[in-house]
PDB file of C-alpha atoms in Angstrom:
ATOM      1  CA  UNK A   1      25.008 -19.809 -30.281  1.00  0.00           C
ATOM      2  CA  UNK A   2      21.624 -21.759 -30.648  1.00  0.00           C
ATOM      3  CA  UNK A   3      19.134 -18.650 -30.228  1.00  0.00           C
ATOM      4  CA  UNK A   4      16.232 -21.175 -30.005  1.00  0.00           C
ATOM      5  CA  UNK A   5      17.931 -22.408 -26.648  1.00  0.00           C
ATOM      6  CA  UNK A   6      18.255 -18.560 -25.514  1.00  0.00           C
ATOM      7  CA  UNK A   7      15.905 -17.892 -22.473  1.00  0.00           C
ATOM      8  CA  UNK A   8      15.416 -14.378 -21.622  1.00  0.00           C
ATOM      9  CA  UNK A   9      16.224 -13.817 -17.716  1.00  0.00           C
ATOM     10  CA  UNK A  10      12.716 -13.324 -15.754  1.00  0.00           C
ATOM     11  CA  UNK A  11      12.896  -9.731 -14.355  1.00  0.00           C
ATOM     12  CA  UNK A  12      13.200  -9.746 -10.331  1.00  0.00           C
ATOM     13  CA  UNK A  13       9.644  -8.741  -8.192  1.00  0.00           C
ATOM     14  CA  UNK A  14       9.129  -5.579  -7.236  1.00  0.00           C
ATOM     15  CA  UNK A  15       6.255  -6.446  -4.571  1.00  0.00           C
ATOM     16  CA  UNK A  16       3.203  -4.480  -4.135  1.00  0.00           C
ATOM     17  CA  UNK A  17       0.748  -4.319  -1.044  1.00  0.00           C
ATOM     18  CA  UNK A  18      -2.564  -2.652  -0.987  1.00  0.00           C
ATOM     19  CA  UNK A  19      -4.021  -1.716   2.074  1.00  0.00           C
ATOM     20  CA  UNK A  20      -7.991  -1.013   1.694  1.00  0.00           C
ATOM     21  CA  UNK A  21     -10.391  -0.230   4.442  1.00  0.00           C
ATOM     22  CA  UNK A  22     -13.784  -1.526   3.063  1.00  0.00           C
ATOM     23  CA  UNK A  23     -15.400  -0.845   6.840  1.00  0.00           C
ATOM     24  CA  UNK A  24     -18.886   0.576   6.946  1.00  0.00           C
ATOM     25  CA  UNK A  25     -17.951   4.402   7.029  1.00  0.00           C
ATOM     26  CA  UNK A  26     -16.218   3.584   3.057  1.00  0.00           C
ATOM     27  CA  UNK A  27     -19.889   3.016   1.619  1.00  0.00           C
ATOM     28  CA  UNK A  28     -21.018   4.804  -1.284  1.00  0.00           C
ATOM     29  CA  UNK A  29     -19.005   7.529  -3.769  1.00  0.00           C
ATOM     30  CA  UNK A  30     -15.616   6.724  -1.585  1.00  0.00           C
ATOM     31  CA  UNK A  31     -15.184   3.102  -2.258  1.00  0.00           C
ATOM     32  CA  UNK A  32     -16.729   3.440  -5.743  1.00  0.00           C
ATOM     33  CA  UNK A  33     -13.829   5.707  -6.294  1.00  0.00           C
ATOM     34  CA  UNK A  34     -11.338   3.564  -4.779  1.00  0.00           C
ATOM     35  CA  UNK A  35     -12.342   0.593  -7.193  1.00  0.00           C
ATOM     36  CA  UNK A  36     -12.409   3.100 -10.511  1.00  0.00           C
ATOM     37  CA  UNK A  37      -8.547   4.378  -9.699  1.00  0.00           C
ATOM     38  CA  UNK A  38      -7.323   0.976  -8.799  1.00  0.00           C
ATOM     39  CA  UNK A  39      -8.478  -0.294 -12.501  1.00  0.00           C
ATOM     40  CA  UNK A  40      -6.727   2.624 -14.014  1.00  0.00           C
ATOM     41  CA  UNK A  41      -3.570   2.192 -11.773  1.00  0.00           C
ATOM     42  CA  UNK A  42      -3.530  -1.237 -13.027  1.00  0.00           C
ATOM     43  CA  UNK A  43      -4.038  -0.749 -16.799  1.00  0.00           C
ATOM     44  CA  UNK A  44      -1.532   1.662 -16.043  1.00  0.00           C
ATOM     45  CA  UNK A  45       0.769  -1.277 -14.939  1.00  0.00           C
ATOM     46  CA  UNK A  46       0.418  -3.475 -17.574  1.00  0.00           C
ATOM     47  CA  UNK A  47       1.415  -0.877 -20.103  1.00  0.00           C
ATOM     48  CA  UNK A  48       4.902  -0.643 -18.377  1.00  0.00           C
ATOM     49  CA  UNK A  49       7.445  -1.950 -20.999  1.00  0.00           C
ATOM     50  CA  UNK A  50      11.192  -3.764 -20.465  1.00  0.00           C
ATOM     51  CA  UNK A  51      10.759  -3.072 -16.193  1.00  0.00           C
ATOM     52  CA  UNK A  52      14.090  -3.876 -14.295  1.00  0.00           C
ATOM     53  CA  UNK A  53      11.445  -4.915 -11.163  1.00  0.00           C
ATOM     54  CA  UNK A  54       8.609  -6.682 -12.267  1.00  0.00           C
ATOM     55  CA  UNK A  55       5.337  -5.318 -10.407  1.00  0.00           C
ATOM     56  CA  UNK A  56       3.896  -8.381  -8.485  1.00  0.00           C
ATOM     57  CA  UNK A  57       0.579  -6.808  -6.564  1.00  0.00           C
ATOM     58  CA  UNK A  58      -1.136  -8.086  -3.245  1.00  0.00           C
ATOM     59  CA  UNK A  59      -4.337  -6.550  -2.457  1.00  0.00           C
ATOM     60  CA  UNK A  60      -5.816  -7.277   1.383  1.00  0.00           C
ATOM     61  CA  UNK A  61      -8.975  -5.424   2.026  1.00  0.00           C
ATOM     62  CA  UNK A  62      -9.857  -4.962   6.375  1.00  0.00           C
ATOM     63  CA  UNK A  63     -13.158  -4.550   7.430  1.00  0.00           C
ATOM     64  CA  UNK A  64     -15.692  -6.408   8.997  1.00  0.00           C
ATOM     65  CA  UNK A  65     -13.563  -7.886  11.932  1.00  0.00           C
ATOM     66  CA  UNK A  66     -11.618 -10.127   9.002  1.00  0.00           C
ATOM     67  CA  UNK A  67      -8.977  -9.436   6.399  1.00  0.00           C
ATOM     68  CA  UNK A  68      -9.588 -11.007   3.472  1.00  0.00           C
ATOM     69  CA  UNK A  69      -6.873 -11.117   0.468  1.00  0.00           C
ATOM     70  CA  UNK A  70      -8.330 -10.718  -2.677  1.00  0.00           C
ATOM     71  CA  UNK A  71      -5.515 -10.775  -5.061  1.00  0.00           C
ATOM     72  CA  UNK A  72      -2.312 -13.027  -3.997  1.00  0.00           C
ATOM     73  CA  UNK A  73       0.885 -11.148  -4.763  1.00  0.00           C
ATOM     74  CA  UNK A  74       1.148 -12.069  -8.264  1.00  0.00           C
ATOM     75  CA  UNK A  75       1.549 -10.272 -11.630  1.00  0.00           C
ATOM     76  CA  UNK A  76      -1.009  -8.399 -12.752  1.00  0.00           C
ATOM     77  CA  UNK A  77      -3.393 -10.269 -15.298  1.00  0.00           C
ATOM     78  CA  UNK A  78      -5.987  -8.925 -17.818  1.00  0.00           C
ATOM     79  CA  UNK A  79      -8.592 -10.683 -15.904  1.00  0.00           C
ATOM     80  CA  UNK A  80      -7.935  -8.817 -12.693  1.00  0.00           C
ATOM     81  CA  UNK A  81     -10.944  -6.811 -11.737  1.00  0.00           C
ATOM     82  CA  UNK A  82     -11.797  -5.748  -8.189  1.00  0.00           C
ATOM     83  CA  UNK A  83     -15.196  -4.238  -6.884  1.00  0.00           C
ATOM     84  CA  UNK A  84     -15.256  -3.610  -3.099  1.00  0.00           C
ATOM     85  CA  UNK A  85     -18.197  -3.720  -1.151  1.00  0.00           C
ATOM     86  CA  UNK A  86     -18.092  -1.770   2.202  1.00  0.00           C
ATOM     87  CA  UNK A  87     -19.432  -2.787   5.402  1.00  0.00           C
ATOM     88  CA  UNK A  88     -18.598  -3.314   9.151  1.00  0.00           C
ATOM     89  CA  UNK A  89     -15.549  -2.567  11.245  1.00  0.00           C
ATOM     90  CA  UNK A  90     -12.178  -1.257  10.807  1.00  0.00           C
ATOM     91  CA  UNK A  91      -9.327  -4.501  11.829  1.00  0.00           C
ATOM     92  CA  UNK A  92      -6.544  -2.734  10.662  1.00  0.00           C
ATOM     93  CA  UNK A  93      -4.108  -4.412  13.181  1.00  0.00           C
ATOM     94  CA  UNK A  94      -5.081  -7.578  11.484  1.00  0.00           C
ATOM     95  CA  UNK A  95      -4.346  -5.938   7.949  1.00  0.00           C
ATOM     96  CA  UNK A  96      -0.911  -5.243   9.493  1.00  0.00           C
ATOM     97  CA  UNK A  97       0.054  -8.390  10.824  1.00  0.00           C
ATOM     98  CA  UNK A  98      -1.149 -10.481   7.716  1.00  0.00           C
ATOM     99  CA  UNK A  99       0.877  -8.019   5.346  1.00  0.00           C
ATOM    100  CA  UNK A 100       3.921  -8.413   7.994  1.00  0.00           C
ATOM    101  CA  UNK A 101       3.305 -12.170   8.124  1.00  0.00           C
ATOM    102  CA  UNK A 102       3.446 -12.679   4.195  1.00  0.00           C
ATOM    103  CA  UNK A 103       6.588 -10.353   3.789  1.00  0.00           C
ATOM    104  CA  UNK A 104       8.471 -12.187   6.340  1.00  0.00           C
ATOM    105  CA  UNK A 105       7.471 -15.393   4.418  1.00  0.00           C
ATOM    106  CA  UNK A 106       9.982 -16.771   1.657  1.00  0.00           C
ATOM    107  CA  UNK A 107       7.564 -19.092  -0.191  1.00  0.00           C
ATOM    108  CA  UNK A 108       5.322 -15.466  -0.740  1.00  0.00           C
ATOM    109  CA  UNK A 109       7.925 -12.823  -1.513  1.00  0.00           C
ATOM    110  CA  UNK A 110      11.415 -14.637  -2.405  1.00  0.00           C
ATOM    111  CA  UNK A 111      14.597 -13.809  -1.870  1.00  0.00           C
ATOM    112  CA  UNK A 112      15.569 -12.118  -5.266  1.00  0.00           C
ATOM    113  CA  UNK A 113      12.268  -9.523  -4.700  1.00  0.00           C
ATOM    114  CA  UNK A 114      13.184  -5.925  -4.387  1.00  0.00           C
ATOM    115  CA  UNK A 115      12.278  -4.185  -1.239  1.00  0.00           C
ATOM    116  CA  UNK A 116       8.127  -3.874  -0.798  1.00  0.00           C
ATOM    117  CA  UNK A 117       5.900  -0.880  -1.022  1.00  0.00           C
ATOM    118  CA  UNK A 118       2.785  -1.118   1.330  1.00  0.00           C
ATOM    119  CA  UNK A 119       0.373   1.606   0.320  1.00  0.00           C
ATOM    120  CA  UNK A 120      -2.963   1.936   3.360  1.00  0.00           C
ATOM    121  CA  UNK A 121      -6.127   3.714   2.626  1.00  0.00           C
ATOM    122  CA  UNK A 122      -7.977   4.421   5.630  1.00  0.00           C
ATOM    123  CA  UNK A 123     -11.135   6.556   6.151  1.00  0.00           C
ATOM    124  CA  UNK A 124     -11.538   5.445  10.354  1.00  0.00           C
ATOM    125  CA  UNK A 125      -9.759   4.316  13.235  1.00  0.00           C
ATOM    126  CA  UNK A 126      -8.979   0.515  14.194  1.00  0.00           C
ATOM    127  CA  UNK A 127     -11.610  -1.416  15.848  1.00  0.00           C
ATOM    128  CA  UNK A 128      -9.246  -3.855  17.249  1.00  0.00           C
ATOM    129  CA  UNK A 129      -6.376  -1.370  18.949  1.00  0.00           C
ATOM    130  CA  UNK A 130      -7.210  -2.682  22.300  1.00  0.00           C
ATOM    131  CA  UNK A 131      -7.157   0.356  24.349  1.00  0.00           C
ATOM    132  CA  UNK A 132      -6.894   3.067  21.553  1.00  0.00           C
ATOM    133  CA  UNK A 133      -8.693   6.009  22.232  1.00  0.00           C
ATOM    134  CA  UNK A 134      -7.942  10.146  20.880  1.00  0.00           C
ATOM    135  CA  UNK A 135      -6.289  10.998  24.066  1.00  0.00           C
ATOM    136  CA  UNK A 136      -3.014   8.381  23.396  1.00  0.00           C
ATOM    137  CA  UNK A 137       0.316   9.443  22.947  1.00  0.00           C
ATOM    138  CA  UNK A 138       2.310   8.682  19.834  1.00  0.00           C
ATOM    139  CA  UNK A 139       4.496   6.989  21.971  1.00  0.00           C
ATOM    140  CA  UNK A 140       1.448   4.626  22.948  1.00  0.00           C
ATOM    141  CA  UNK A 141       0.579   3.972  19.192  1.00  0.00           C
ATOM    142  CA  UNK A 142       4.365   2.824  18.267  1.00  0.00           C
ATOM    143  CA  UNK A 143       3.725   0.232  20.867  1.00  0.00           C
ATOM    144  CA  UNK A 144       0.368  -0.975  19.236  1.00  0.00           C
ATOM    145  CA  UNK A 145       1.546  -4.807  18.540  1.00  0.00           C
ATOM    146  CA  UNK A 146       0.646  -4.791  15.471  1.00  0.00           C
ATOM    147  CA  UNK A 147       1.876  -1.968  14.303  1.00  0.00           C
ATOM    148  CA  UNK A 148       5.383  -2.526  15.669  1.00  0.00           C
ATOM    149  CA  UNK A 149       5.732  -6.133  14.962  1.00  0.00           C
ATOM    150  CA  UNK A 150       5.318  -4.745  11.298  1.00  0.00           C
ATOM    151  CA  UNK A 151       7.777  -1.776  11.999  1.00  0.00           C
ATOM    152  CA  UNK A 152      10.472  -3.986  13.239  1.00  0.00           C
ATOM    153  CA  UNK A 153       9.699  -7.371  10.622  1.00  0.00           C
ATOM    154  CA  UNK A 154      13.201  -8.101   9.170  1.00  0.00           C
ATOM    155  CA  UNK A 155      12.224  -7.033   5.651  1.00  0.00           C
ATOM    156  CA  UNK A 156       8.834  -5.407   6.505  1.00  0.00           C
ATOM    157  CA  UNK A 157      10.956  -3.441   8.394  1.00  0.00           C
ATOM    158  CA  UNK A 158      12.422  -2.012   5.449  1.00  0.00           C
ATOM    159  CA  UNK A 159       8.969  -1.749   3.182  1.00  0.00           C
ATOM    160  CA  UNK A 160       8.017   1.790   1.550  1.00  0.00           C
ATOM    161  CA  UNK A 161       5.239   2.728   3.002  1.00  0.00           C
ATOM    162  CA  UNK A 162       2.789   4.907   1.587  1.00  0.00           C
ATOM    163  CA  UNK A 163      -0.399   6.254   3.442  1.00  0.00           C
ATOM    164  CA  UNK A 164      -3.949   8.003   2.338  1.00  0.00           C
ATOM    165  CA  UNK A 165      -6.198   9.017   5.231  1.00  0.00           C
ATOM    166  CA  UNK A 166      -9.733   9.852   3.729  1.00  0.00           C
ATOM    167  CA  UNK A 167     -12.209  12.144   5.556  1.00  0.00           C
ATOM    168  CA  UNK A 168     -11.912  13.944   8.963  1.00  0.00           C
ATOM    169  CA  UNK A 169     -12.574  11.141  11.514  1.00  0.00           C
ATOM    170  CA  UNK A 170      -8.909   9.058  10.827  1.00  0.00           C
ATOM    171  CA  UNK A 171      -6.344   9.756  13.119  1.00  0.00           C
ATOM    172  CA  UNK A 172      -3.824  10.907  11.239  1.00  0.00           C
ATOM    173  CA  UNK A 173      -0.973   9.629  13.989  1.00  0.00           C
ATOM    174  CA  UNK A 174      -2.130   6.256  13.280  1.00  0.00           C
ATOM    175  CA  UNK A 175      -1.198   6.848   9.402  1.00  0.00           C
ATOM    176  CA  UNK A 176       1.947   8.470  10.490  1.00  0.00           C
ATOM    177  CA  UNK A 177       3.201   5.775  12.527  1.00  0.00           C
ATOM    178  CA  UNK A 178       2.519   3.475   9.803  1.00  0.00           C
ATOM    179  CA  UNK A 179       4.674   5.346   7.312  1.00  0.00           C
ATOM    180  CA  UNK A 180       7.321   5.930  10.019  1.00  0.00           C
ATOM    181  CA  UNK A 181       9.244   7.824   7.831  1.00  0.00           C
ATOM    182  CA  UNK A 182       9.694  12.298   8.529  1.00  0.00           C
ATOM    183  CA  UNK A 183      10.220  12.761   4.610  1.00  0.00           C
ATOM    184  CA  UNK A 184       7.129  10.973   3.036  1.00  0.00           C
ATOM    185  CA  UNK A 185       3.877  12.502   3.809  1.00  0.00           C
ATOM    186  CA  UNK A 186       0.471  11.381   4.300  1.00  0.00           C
ATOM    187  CA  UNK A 187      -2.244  12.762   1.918  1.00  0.00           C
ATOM    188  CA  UNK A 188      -5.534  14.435   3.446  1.00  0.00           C
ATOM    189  CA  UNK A 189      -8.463  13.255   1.526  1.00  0.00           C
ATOM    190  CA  UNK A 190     -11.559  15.793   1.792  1.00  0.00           C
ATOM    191  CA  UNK A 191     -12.851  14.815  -1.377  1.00  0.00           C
ATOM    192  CA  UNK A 192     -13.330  11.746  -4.191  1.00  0.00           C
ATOM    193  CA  UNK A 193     -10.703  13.677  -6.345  1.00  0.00           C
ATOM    194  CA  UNK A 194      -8.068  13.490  -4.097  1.00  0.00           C
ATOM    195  CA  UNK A 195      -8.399   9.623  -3.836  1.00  0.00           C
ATOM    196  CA  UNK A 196      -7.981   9.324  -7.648  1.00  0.00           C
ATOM    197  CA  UNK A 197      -5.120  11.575  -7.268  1.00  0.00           C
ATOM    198  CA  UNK A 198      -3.159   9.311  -4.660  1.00  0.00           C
ATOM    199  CA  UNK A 199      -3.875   6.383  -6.839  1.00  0.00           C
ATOM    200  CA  UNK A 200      -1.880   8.465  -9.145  1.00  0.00           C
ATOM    201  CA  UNK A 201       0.592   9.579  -7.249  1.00  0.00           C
ATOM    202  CA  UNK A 202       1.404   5.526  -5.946  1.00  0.00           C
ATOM    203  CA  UNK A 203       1.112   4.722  -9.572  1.00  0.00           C
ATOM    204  CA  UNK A 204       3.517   7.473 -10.441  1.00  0.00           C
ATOM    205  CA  UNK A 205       5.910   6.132  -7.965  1.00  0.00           C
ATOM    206  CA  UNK A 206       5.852   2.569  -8.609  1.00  0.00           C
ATOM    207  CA  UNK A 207       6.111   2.871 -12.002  1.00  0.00           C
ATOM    208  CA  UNK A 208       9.180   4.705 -12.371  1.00  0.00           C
ATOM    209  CA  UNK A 209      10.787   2.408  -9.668  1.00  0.00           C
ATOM    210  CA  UNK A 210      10.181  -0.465 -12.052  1.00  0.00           C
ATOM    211  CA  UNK A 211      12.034   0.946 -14.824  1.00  0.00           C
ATOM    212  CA  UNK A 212      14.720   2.369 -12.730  1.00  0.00           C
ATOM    213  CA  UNK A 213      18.286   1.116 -12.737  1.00  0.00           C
ATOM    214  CA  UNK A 214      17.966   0.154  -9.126  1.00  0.00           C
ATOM    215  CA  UNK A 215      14.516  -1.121  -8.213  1.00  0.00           C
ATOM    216  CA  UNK A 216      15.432  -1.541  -4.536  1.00  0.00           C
ATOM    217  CA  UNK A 217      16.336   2.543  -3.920  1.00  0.00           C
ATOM    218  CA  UNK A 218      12.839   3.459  -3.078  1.00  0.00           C
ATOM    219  CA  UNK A 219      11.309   6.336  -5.855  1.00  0.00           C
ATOM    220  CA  UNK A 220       8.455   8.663  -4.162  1.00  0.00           C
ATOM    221  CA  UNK A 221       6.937  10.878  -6.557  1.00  0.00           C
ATOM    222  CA  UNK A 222       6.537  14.300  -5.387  1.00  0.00           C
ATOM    223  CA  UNK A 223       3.787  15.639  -3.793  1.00  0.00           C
ATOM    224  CA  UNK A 224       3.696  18.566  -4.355  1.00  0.00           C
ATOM    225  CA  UNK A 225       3.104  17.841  -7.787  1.00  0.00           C
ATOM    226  CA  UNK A 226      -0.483  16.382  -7.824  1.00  0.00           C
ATOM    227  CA  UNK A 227      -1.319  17.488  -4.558  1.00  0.00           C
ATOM    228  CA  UNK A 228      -2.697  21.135  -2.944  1.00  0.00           C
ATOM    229  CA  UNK A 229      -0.829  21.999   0.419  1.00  0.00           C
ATOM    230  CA  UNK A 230      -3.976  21.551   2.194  1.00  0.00           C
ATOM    231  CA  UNK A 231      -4.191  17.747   1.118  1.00  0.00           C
ATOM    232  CA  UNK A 232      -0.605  16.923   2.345  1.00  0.00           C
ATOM    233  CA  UNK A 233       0.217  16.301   6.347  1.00  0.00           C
ATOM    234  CA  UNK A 234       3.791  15.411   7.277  1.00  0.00           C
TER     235      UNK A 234
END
């Protein structure tokens, strides 16, 4: 055998989306948080050695009535660096459908990809629910269009979802719904230290996913491991 012709086999995607609310109400220690655990998760990324799912990651940050994606799903490079900058609204129907809309879409995640994670960090409600207000049932926030155009997506459908509400004016139902899924929890954030913590938990989970002998059997670290009781909400 000619070793010099030998091509080692490219390692399927195991696609990533990031979620992150940069509204207004994320100004200050928050976001500055967000942006120092998202460099660690991703130095803890490229350290991963021989993965069975290669980690391609997406990040789409919502706020200001737009989306905006600032990293295509792609590998992760030495030259990715990421600083948000809060301000504005919170669109996170628009987050949803462009996440949905890019899943759904061949020519952005292809057909050998294992099964996406979508991972949202929220510290508000969305500014562009029409009609959302505290009093809703959960009933009326599975019918948010959005929301269940991304629930029933023919491979978003299927996506891990993972969910960090941070502060005390999110409605937790909202992050919930998004998960859509009894045995996965949503984390509580009351402080800066439990955002670095579900950073590390996501981190914790993808990881070991990408090594595993089956990428596509989703891998959910447990919580109860990093987390206090009072920071998870099921």
């Amino acid at each position: 055998m000619d070793l010099g012709n030998y091509m080692r086999k490219e390692g399927r995607s195991l696609p990533v989306f990031l979620l992150v609310d940069v509204s207004g109400s994320m100004r200050g220690e928050k976001i500055e948080t967000v942006n120092v655990a998202l460099k660690e998760m991703l130095n803890t990324f490229k350290k991963i050695e021989n993965p069975k799912g290669v980690i391609e990651l997406c990040i789409i940050a919502f706020g200001d009535e737009q989306t905006q994606i600032i990293k295509q799903l792609s590998k992760i490079m030495d030259a990715d660096q990421f600083d948000f900058k809060a301000s504005g609204s919170t669109p996170m129907g628009k987050a949803f459908q462009t996440v949905g809309e890019m899943i759904e879409n061949y020519e952005v995640v292809s057909r050998r990809a294992y099964t996406p994670t979508i991972v949202l960090i929220s510290d508000g409600n969305p500014t562009d629910f029409n009609g959302y207000n505290a009093n809703m049932t959960d009933e009326d926030i599975y019918e948010w269009p959005e929301l269940k155009q991304l629930q029933n997506g023919v491979r978003s459908s299927k996506a891990t979802r993972l969910a960090m509400g941070i502060g005390g004016d999110v409605d937790m139902r909202i992050l919930k719904a998004f998960i859509n899924n009894d045995t996965i929890p949503v984390i509580k954030a009351r402080d800066n230290d439990t955002i670095a913590k579900f950073f590390k938990w996501v981190t914790m989970s993808i990881s070991v996913r990408s090594v595993s002998v089956n990428p596509d059997i989703p891998v959910v670290a447990e919580a109860d491991d990093i987390f206090v009781k009072e920071e998870i909400e099921f």
